[in-house]
Tab-separated table of C-alpha atoms in Angstrom:
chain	number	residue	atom	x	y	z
A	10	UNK	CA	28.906	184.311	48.024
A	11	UNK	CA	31.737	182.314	49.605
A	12	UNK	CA	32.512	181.833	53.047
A	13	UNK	CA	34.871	184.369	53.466
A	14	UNK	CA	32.879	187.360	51.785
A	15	UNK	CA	30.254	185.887	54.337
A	16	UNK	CA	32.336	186.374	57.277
A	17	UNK	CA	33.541	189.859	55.985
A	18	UNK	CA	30.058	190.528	55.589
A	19	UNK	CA	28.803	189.658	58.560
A	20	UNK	CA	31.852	191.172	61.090
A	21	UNK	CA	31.296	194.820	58.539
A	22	UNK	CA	27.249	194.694	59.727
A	23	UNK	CA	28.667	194.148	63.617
A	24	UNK	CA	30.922	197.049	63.071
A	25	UNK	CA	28.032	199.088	62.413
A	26	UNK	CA	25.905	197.975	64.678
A	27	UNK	CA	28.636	199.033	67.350
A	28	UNK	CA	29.395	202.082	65.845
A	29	UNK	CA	25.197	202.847	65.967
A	30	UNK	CA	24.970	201.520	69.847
A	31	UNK	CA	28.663	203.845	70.626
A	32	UNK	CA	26.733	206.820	68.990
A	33	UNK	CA	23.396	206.382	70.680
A	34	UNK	CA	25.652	206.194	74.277
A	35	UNK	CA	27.375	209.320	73.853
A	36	UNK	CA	24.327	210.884	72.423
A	37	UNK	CA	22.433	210.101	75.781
A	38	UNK	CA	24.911	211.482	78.139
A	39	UNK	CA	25.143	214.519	75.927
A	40	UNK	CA	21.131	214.954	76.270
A	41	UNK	CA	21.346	213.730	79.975
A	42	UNK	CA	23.479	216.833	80.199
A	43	UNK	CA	21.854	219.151	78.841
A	44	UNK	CA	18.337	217.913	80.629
A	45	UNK	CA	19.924	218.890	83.894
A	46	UNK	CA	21.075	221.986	82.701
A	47	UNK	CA	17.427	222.709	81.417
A	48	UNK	CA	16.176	221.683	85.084
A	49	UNK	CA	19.011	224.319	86.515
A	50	UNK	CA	17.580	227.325	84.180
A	51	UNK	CA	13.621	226.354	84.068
A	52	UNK	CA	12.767	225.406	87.975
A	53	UNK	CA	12.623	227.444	90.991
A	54	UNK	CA	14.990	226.221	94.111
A	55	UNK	CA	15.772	227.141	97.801
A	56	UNK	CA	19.078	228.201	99.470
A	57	UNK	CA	19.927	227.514	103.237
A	58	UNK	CA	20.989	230.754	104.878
A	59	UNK	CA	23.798	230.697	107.218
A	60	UNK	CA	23.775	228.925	110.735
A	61	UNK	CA	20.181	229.752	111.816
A	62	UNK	CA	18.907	227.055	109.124
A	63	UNK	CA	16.522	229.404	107.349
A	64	UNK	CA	15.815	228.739	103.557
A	65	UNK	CA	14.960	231.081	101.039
A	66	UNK	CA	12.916	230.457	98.043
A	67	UNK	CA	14.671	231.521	94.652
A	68	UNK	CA	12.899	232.113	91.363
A	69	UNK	CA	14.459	230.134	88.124
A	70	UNK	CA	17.120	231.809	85.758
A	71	UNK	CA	14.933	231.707	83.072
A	72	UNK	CA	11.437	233.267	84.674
A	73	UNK	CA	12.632	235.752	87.123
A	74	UNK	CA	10.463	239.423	87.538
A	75	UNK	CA	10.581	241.131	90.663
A	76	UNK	CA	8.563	244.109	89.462
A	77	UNK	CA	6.827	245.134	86.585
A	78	UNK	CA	10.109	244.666	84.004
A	79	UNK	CA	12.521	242.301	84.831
A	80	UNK	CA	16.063	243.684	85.646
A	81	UNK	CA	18.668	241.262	85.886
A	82	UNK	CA	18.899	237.819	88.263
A	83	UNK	CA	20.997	239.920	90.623
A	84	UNK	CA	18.901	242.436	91.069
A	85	UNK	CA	15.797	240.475	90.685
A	86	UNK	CA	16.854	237.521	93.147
A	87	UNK	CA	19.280	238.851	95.334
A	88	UNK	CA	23.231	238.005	95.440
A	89	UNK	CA	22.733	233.870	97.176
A	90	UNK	CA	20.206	232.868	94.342
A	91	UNK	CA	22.593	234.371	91.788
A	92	UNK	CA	26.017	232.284	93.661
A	93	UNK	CA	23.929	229.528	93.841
A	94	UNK	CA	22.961	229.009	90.043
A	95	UNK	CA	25.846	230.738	88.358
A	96	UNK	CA	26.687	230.391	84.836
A	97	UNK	CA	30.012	229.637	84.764
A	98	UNK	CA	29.068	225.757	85.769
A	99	UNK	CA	25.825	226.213	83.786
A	100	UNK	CA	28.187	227.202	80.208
A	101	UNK	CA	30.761	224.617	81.815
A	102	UNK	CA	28.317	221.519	81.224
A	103	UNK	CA	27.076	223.022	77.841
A	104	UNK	CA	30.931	222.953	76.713
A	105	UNK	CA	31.337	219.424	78.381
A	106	UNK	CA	28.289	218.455	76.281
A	107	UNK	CA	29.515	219.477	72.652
A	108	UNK	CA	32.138	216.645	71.990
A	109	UNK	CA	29.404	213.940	73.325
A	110	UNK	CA	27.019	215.146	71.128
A	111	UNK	CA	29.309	215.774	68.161
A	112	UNK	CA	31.040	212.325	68.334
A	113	UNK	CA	27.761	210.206	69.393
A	114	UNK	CA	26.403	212.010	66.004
A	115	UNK	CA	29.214	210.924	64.248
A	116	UNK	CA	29.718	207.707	65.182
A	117	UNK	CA	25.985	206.749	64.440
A	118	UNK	CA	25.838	208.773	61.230
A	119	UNK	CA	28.503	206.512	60.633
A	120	UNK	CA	27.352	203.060	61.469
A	121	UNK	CA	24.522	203.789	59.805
A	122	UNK	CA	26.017	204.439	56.684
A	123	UNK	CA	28.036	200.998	57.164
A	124	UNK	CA	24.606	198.999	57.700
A	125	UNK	CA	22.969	200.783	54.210
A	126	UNK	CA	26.143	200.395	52.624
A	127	UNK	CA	26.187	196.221	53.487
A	128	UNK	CA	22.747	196.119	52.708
A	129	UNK	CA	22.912	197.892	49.417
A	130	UNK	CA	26.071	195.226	48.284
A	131	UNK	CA	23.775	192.285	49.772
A	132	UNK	CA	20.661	193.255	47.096
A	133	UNK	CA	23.259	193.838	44.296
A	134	UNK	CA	24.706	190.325	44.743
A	135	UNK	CA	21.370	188.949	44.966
A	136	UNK	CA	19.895	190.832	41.672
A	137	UNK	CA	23.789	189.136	40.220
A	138	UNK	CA	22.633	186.064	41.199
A	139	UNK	CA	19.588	185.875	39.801
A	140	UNK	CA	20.252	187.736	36.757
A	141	UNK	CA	23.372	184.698	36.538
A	142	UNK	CA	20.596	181.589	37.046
């Protein structure tokens, strides 16, 4: 292989590799996101309560039961629990998510098909140059 294939080569195998590390970042923030939205539905919090400084306890969105069957949060909760975890922010952040994840995916899917691609033309010149000797 001459110098120049070399070079081509080698800047092809750095593309992917960039492309891979790009992917991997927005793949993180996308799961970073949607790990804090799994902490807003799965753990119990507490809500101050006006000027007096009291705090009161609030069950999770996800395992709420007040009585035997569970109604709704609303009902379940009371009206400050449901302001203070509402899903408009919650479905917000899931949105905000979907073009990290989709892109990340991409872009690695991507860069890895660049590195098996330069590896692939790498074993084929090899097997040429042997087969040649």
């Amino acid at each position: 292989m001459n110098s120049l294939a070399q070079v081509y080569d080698r800047e092809f195998r750095v593309r992917g590799l960039r492309q891979q590390g790009w992917g991997r970042g927005l793949m993180a923030v996308a799961v970073l996101i949607w790990l804090w939205l799994g902490y807003l539905l799965l753990f119990p919090f507490s809500v101050d309560q006006g000027a007096n400084f009291r705090s009161v306890e609030c069950e999770s969105r996800a395992f709420h039961q007040n009585g035997k069957f569970a109604v709704s949060y609303h009902t379940d909760e009371g009206e400050r629990c449901d302001a203070e975890r509402d899903w408009g922010p919650m479905t917000a952040g899931l949105l905000l998510s979907l073009p990290f994840a989709v892109l990340g995916t991409g872009l690695y899917v991507s860069g890895t098909s660049m590195l098996r691609t330069a590896a692939y033309a790498a074993d084929i010149a090899r097997l040429n140059a042997t087969k040649e000797a």
